[in-house]
Tab-separated table of C-alpha atoms and ligand atoms in Angstrom:
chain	number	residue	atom	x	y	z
R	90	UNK	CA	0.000	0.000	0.000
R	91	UNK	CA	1.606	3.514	-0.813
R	92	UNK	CA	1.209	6.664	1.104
R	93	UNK	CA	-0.845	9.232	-0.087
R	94	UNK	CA	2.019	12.395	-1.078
R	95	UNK	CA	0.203	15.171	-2.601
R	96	UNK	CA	3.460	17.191	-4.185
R	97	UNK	CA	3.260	18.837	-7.691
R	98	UNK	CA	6.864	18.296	-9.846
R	99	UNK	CA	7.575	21.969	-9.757
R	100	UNK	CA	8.072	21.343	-5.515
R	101	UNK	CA	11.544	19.903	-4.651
R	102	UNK	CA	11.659	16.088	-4.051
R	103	UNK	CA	14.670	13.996	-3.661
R	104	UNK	CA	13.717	10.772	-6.227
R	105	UNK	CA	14.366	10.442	-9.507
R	106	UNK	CA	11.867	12.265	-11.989
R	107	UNK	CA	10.605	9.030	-13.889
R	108	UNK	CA	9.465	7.477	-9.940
R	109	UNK	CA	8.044	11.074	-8.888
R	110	UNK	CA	6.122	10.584	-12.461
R	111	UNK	CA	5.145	6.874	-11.291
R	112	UNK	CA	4.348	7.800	-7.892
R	113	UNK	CA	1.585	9.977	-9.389
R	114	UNK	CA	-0.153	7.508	-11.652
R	115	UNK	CA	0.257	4.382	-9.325
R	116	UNK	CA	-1.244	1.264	-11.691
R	117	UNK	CA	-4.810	1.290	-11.975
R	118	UNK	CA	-4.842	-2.178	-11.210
R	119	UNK	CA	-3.158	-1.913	-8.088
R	120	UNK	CA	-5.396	1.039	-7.223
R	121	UNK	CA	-8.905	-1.453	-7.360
R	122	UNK	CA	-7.044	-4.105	-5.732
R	123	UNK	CA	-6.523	-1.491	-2.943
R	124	UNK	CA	-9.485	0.147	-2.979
R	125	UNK	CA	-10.804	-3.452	-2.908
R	126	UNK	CA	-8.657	-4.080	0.584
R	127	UNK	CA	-10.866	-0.364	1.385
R	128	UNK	CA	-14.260	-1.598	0.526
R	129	UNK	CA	-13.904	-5.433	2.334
R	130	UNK	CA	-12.646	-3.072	5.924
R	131	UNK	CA	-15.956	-1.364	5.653
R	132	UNK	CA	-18.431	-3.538	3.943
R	133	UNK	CA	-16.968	-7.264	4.630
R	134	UNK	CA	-15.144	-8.880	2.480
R	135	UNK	CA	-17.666	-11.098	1.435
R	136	UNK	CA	-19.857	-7.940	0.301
R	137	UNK	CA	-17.058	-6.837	-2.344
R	138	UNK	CA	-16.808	-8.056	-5.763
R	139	UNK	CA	-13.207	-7.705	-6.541
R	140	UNK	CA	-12.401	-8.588	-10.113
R	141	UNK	CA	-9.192	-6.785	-10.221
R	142	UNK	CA	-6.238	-8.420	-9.670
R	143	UNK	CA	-5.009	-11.938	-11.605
R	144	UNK	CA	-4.485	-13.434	-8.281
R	145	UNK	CA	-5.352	-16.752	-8.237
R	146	UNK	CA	-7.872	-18.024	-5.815
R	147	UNK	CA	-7.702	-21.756	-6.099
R	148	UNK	CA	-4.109	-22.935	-3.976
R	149	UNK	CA	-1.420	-24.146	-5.708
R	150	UNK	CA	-1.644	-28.016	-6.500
R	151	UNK	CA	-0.886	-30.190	-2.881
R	152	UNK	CA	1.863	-31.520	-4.516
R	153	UNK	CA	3.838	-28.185	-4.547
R	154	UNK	CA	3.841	-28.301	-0.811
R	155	UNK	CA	4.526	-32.435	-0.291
R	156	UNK	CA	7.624	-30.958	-3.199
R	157	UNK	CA	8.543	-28.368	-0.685
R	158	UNK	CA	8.516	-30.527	2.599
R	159	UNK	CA	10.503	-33.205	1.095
R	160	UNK	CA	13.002	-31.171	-0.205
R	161	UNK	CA	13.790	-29.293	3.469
R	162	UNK	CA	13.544	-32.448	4.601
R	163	UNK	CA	15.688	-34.737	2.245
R	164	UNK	CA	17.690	-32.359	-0.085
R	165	UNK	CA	19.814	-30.278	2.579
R	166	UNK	CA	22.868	-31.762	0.707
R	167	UNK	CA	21.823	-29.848	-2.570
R	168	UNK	CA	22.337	-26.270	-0.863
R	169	UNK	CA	18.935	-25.707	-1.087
R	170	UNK	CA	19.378	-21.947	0.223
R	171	UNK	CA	22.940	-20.816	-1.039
R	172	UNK	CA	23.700	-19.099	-4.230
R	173	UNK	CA	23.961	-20.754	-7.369
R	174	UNK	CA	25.212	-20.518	-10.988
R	175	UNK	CA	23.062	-16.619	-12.272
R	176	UNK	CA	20.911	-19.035	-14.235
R	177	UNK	CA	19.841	-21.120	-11.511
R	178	UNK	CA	20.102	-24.800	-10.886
R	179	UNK	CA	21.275	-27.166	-13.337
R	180	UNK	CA	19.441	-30.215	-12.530
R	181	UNK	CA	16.266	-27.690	-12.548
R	182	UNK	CA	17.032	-26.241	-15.748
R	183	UNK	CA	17.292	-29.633	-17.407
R	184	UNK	CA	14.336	-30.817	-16.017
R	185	UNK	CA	12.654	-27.524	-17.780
R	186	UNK	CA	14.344	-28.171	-20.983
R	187	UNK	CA	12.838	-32.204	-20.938
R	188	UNK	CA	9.445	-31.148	-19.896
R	189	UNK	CA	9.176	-28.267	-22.993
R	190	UNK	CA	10.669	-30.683	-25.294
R	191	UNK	CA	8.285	-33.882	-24.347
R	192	UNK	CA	5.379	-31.409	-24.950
R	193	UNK	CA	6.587	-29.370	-28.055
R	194	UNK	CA	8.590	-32.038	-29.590
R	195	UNK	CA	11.390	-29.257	-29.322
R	196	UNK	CA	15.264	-30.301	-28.417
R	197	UNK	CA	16.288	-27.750	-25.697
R	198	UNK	CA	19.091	-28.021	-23.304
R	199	UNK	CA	19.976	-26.645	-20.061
R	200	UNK	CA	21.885	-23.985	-21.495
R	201	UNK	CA	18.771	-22.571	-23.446
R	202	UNK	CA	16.990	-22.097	-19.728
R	203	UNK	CA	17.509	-19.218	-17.362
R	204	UNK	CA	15.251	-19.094	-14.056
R	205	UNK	CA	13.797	-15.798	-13.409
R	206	UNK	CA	11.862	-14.152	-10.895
R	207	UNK	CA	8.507	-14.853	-12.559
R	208	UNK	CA	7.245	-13.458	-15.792
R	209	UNK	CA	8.484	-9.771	-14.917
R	210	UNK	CA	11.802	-10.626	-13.818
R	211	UNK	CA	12.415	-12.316	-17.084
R	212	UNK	CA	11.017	-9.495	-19.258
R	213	UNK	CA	13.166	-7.115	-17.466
R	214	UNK	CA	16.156	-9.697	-17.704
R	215	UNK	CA	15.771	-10.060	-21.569
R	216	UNK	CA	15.016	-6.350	-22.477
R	217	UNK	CA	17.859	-4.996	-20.590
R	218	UNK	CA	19.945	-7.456	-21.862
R	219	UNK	CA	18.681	-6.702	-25.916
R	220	UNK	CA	17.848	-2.876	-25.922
R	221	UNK	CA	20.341	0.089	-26.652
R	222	UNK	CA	18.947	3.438	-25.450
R	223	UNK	CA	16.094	4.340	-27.610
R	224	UNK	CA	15.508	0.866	-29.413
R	225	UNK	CA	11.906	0.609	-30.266
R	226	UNK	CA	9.511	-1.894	-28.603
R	227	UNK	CA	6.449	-3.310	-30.182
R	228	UNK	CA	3.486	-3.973	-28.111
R	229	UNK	CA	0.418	-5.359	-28.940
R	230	UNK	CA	-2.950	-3.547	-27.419
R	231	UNK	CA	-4.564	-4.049	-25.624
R	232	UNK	CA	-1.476	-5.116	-23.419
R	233	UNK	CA	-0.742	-5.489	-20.013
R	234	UNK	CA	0.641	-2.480	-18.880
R	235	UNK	CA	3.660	-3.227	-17.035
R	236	UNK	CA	5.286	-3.557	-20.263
R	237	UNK	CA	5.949	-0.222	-20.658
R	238	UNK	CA	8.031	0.311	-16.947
R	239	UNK	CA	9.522	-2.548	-18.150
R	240	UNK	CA	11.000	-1.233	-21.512
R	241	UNK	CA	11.616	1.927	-19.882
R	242	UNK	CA	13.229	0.180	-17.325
R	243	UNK	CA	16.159	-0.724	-20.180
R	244	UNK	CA	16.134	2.746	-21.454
R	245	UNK	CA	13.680	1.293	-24.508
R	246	UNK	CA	11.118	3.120	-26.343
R	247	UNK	CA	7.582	1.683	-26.320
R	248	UNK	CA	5.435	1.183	-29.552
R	249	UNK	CA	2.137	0.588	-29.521
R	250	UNK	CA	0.165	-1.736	-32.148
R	251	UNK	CA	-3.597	-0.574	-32.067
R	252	UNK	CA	-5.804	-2.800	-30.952
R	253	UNK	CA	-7.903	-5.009	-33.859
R	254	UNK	CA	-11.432	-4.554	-31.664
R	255	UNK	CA	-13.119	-6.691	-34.331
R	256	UNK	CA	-11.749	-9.914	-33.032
R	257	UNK	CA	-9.017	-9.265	-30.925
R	258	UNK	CA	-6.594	-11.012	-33.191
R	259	UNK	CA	-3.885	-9.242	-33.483
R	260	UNK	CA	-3.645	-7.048	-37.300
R	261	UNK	CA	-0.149	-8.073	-39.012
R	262	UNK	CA	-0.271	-5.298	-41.346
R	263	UNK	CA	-0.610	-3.354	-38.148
R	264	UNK	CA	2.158	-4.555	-36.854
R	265	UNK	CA	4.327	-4.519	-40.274
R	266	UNK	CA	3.497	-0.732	-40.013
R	267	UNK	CA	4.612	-0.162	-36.948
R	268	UNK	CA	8.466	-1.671	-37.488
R	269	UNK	CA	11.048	0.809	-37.952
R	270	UNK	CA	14.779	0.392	-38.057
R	271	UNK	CA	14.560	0.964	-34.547
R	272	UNK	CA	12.991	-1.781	-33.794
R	273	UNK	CA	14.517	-4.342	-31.682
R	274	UNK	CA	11.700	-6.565	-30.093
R	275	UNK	CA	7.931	-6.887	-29.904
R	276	UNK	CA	6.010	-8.354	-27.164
R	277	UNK	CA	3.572	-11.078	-27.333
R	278	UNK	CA	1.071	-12.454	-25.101
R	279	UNK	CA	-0.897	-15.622	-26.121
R	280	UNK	CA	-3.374	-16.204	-24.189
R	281	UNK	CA	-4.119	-12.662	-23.506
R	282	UNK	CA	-4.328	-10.562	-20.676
R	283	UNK	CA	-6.717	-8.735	-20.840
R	284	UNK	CA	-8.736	-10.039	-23.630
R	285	UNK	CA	-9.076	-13.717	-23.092
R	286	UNK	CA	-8.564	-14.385	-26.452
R	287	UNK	CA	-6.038	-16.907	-27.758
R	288	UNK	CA	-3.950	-15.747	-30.516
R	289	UNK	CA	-4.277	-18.367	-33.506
R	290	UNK	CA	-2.157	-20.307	-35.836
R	291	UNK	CA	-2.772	-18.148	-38.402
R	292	UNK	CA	-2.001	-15.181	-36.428
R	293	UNK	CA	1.520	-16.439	-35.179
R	294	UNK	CA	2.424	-16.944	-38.789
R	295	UNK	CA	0.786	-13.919	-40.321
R	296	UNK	CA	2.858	-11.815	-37.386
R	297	UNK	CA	5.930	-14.153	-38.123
R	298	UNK	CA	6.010	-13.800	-41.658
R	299	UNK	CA	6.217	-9.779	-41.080
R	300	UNK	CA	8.646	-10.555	-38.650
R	301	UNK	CA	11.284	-12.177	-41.201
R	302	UNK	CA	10.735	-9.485	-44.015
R	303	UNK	CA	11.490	-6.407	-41.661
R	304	UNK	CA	14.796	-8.167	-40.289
R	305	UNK	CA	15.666	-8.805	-44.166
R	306	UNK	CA	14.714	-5.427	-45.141
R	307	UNK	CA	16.426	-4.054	-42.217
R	308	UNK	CA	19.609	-5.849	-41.614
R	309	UNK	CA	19.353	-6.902	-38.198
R	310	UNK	CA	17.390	-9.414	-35.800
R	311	UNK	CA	14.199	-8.509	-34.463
R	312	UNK	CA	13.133	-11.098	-31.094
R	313	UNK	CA	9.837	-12.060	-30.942
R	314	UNK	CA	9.157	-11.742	-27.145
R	315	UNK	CA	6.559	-14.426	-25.915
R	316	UNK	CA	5.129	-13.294	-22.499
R	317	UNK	CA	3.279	-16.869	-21.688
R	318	UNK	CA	1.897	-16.791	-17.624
R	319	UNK	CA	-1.397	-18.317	-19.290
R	320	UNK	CA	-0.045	-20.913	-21.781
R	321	UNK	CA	-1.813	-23.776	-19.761
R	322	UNK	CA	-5.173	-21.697	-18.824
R	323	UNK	CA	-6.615	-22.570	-22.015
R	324	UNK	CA	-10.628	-24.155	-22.398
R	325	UNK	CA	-12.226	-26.159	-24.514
R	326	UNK	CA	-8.917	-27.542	-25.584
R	327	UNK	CA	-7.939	-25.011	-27.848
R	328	UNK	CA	-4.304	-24.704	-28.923
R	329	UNK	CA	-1.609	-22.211	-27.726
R	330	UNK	CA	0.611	-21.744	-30.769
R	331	UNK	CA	4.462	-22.738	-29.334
R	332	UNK	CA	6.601	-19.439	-31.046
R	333	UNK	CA	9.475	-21.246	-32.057
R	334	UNK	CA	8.559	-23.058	-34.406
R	335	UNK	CA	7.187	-20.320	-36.605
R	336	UNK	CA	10.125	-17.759	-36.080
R	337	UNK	CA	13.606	-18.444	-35.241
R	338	UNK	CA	14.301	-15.273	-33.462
R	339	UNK	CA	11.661	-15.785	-30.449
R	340	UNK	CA	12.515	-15.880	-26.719
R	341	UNK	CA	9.986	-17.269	-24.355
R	342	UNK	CA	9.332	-15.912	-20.966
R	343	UNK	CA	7.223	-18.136	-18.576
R	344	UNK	CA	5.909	-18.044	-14.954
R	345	UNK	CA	4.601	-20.311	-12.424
R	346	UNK	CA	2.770	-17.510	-11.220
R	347	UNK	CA	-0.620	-18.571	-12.800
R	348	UNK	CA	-0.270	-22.081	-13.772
R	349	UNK	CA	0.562	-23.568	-10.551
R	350	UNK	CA	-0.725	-20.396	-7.961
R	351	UNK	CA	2.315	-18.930	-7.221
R	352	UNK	CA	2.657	-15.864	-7.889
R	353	UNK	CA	3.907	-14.921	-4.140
R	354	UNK	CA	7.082	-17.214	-4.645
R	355	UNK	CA	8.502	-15.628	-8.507
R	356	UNK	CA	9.364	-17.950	-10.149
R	357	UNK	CA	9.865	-18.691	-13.773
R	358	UNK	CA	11.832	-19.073	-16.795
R	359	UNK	CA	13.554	-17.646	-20.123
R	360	UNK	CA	13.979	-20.111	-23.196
R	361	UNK	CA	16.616	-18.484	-25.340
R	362	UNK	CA	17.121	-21.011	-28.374
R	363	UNK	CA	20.249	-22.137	-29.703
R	364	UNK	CA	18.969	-21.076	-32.948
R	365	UNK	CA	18.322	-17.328	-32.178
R	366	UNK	CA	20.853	-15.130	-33.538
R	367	UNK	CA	23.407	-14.327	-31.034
R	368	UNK	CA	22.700	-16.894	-29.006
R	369	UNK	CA	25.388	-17.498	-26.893
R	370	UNK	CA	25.806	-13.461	-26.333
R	371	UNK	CA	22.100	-13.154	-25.446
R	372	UNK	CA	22.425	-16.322	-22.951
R	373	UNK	CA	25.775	-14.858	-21.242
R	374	UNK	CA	24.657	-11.452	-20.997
R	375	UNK	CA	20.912	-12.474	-19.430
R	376	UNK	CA	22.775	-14.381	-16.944
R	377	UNK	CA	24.762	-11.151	-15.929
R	378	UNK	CA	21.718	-8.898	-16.373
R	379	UNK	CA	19.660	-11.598	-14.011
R	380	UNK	CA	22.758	-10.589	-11.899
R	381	UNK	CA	23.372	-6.956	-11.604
R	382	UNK	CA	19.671	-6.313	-11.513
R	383	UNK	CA	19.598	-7.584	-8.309
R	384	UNK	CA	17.837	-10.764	-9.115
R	385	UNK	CA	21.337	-12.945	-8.670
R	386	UNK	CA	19.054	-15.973	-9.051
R	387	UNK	CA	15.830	-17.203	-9.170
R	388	UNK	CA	14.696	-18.006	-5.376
R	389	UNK	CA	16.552	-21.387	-4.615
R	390	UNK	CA	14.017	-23.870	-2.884
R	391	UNK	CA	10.675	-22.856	-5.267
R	392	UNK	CA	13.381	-23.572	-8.315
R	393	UNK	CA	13.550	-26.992	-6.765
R	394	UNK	CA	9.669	-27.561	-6.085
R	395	UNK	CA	8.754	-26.469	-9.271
R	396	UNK	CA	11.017	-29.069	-10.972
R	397	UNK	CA	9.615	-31.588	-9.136
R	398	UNK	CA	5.474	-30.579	-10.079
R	399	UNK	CA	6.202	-29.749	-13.945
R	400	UNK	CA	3.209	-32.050	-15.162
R	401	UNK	CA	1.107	-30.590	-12.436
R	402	UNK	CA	-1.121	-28.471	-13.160
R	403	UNK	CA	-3.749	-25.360	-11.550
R	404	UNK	CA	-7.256	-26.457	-10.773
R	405	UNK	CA	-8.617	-25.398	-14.737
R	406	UNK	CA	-11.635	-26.990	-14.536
R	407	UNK	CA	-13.062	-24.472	-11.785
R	408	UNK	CA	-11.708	-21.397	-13.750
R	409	UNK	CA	-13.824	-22.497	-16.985
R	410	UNK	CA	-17.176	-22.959	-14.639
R	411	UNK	CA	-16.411	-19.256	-13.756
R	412	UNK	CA	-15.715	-18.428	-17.076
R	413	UNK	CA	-18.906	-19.565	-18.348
R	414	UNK	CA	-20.942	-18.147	-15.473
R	415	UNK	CA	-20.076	-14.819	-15.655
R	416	UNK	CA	-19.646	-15.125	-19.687
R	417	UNK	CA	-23.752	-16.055	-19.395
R	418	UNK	CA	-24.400	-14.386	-16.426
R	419	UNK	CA	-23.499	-10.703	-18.288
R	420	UNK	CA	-24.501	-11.302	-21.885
R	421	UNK	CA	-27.983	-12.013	-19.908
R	422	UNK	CA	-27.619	-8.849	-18.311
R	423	UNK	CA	-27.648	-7.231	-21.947
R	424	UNK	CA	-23.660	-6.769	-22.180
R	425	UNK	CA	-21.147	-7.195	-24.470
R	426	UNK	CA	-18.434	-9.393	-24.162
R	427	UNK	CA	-15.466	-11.514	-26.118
R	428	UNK	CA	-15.890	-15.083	-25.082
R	429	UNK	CA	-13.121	-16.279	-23.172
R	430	UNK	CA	-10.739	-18.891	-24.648
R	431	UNK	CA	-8.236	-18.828	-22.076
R	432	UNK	CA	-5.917	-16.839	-19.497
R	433	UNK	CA	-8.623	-15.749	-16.346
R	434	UNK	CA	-10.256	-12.747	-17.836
R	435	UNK	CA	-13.288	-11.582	-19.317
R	436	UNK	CA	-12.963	-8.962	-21.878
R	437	UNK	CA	-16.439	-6.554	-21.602
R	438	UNK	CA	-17.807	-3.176	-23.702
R	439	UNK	CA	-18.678	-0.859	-21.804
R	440	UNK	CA	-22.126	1.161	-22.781
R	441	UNK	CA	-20.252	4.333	-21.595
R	442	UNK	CA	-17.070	5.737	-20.762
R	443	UNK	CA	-15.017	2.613	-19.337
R	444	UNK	CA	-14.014	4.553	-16.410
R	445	UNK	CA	-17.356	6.025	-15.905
R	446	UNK	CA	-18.201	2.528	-16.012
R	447	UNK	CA	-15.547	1.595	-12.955
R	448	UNK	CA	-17.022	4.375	-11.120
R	449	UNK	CA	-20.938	2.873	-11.604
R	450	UNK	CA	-19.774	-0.769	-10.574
R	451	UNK	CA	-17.556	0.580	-7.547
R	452	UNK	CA	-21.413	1.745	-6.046
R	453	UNK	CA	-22.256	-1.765	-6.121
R	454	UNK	CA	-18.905	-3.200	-4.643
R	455	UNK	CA	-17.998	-4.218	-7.710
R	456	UNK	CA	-14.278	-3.629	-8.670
R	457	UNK	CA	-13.310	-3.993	-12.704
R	458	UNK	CA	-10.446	-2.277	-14.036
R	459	UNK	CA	-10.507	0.185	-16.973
R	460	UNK	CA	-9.658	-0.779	-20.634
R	461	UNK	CA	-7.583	2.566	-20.700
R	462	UNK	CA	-5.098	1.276	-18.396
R	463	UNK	CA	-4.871	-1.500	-21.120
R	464	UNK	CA	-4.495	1.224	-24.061
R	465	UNK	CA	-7.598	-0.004	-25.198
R	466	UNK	CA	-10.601	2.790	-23.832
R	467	UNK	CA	-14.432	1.346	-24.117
R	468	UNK	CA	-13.875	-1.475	-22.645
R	469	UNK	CA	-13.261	-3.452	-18.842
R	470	UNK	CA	-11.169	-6.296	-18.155
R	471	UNK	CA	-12.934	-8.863	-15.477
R	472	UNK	CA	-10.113	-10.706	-13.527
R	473	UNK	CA	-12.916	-13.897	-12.830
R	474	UNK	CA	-9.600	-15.832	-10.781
R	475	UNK	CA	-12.097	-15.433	-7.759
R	476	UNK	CA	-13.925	-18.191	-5.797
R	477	UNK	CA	-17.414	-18.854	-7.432
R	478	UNK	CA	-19.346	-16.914	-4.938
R	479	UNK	CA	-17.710	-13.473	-5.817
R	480	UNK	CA	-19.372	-13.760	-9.175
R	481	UNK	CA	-22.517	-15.386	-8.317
R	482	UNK	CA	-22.626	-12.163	-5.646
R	483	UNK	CA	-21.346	-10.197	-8.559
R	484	UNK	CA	-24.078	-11.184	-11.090
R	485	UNK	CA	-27.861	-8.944	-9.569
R	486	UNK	CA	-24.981	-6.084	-9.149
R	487	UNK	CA	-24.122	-6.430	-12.869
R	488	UNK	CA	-27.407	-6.897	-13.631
R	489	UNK	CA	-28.511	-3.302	-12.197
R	490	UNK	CA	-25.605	-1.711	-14.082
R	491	UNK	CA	-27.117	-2.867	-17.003
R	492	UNK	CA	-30.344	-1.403	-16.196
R	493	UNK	CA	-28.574	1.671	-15.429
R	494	UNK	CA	-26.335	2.194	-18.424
R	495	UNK	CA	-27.993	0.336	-21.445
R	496	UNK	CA	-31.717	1.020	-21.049
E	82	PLP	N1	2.816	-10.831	-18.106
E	82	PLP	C1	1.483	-10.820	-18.042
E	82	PLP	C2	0.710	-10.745	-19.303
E	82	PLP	C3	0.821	-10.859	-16.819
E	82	PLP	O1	-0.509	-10.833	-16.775
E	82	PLP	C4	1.595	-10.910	-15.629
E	82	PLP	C5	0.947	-10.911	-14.319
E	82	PLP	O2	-0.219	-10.755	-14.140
E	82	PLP	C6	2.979	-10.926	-15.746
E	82	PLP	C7	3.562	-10.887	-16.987
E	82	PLP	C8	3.846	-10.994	-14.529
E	82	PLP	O3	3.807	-12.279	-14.036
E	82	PLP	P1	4.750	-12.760	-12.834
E	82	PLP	O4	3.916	-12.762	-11.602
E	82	PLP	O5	5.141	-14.141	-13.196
E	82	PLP	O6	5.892	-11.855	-12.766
């Protein structure tokens, strides 16, 4: 929880000009998920609808724990709380390597896995260790906005793709008109927070194919981030396209966060491919950039834990009855939404303002965040990683908004 300051910039400070900036627009997202912690103090908790946050509500499998106990118990030998090698364990990063390459029919080695503090520490690992000052960033909107403290972070310049609001695919021409010579990386996020939707097959190549004709046209490599927290939150068994195999110059950033619940513990991955150009350079210089961020490694005993639960996998059968209750429960109400296919979100049009809309659900306890804070205005993204009776209590307050705001 931050402090309320009320300063203007003109007034002296002693922190950098970028943080007094960020101290002044704290994340939307954050801000529900507070005002959220506000509401459940003075209403009960169970009286507050908070769709927020993607913080998982069902635990992490049992088997992360029996993982956990064991290894305090049985691997004290291993060092299970020194230091280690910048790109963690090993053992660990074999056993990563194995598991991607069982399920992708891929042929990755240790030395193509770096551990990372979850999703974010990875991002921030492989974009400080790619971008020169003022190397262009493509993002795809809507997009989850921590991308852009995150290229900023490496002294990178953020590019935003607009949004395809048709079908939430994204546009390749869009994208092939938003390369420059600049541009060094672009961010992808199958599925997608905040839409739901999963990018297709004919998408990934579409993008891909763009992707190969700027580096020829331009000289130079451009990396196909693939921000994946979701990759096993998918329903109805659809497929998650896996990025290498369409284009050689794709690193792929993964977290635990989601899949198995444990977002608390960061942990994750990066998958740099022997094949990428500059491989070994990118692979040496993440491992120092893990370092001298202040990362040094991955945390040591959820490394080990997670190796051991690799096939396990986050209760997904209880996030698709929420899915498609709230998916039904709101187009009843008269709304407009994309179906889900995967990731925890429901992507909704809002029959006003979207933050005029936030405002409206906020009198019923209900807390949505704004499609602005995903550069993508008219719209609210529905975080639905909540227990079943937050959107069954949800549902008659949705239902009055309707009533309000579309008849
Ligand atoms: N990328 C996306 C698209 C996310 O939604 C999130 C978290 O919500 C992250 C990255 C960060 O994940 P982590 O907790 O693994 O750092």
């Amino acid at each position: 929880m931050l402090i309320e300051v009320k300063l203007t910039m003109s007034q002296s400070h002693n922190i950098s000009e970028r943080m007094f900036e960020l101290t002044q627009k704290n994340s939307a997202v954050r801000e529900m998920f507070e005002e959220g912690n506000r509401l459940a103090a003075l209403y009960g908790r169970e009286n507050v609808y908070d769709f927020s946050l993607g913080n998982p509500y069902f635990p992490a499998p049992e088997a992360v724990k029996t993982a956990i106990s064991d290894i305090l118990e049985n691997e004290a030998s291993t060092f299970v709380h020194g230091y280690m090698s910048n790109s963690g364990y090993a053992d660990v990063r074999q056993a990563v390597a194995d598991n991607i390459n069982r399920r992708f029919g891929t042929g990755f080695a240790a030395g193509n896995v770096i551990m990372t503090v979850g999703a974010a520490g990875g991002l921030n690992v492989i974009l400080k260790t790619l971008l020169n000052p003022g190397d262009e960033v493509l993002v795809l909107a809507p997009y989850f906005l921590e991308y852009g403290n995150y290229i900023a972070n490496a002294d990178g310049v953020l590019v935003v793709v607009p949004a395809n609001t048709e079908d939430f695919q994204p546009d390749a021409k869009a994208v092939a008109a938003a390369v420059t010579s600049k541009t060094k990386a672009v961010i992808i996020n199958n599925p997608n927070n905040p839409t739901g939707v999963i990018y297709s097959e004919d998408t990934i190549r579409k993008i891909s194919e763009v992707l190969k004709q700027k580096q020829k046209e331009y000289g130079h490599a451009i990396y196909l981030l693939s921000d994946e927290p979701y990759r096993e939150l998918a329903f109805d068994g659809a497929e998650v396209p896996w990025l290498t195999k369409y284009y050689r110059n794709t690193i792929v950033g993964y977290s635990w966060s989601k899949s198995l619940s444990l977002p608390g513990e960061r942990i994750g991955y990066l998958l740099i491919p022997s094949e990428a150009d500059d491989y070994e350079l990118i692979y040496n210089a993440a491992c120092i950039a893990t370092r001298i961020l202040g990362f040094v490694n991955a945390p040591s005993l959820i490394q080990r834990a997670v190796a051991r639960c690799l096939d396990e996998s986050t209760d997904i059968a209880a996030y698709d009855l929420n899915r498609r209750l709230l998916y039904s429960g709101l187009k009843k109400a008269g709304f407009e939404c994309v179906y889900p296919q995967g990731a925890f979100y429901l992507w909704m049009k809002t029959p006003c303002d979207d933050r005029q809309f936030c405002a409206a659900a906020k009198k019923h306890n209900i807390l949505v965040v704004p499609g602005a804070s995903f550069s993508c205005p008219g719209y609210v993204r529905i975080a639905y990683c909540v227990g079943e009776d937050t959107i069954r209590g949800a549902l008659p307050g949705f239902e009055e908004l309707a009533e309000e705001l579309i008849k």
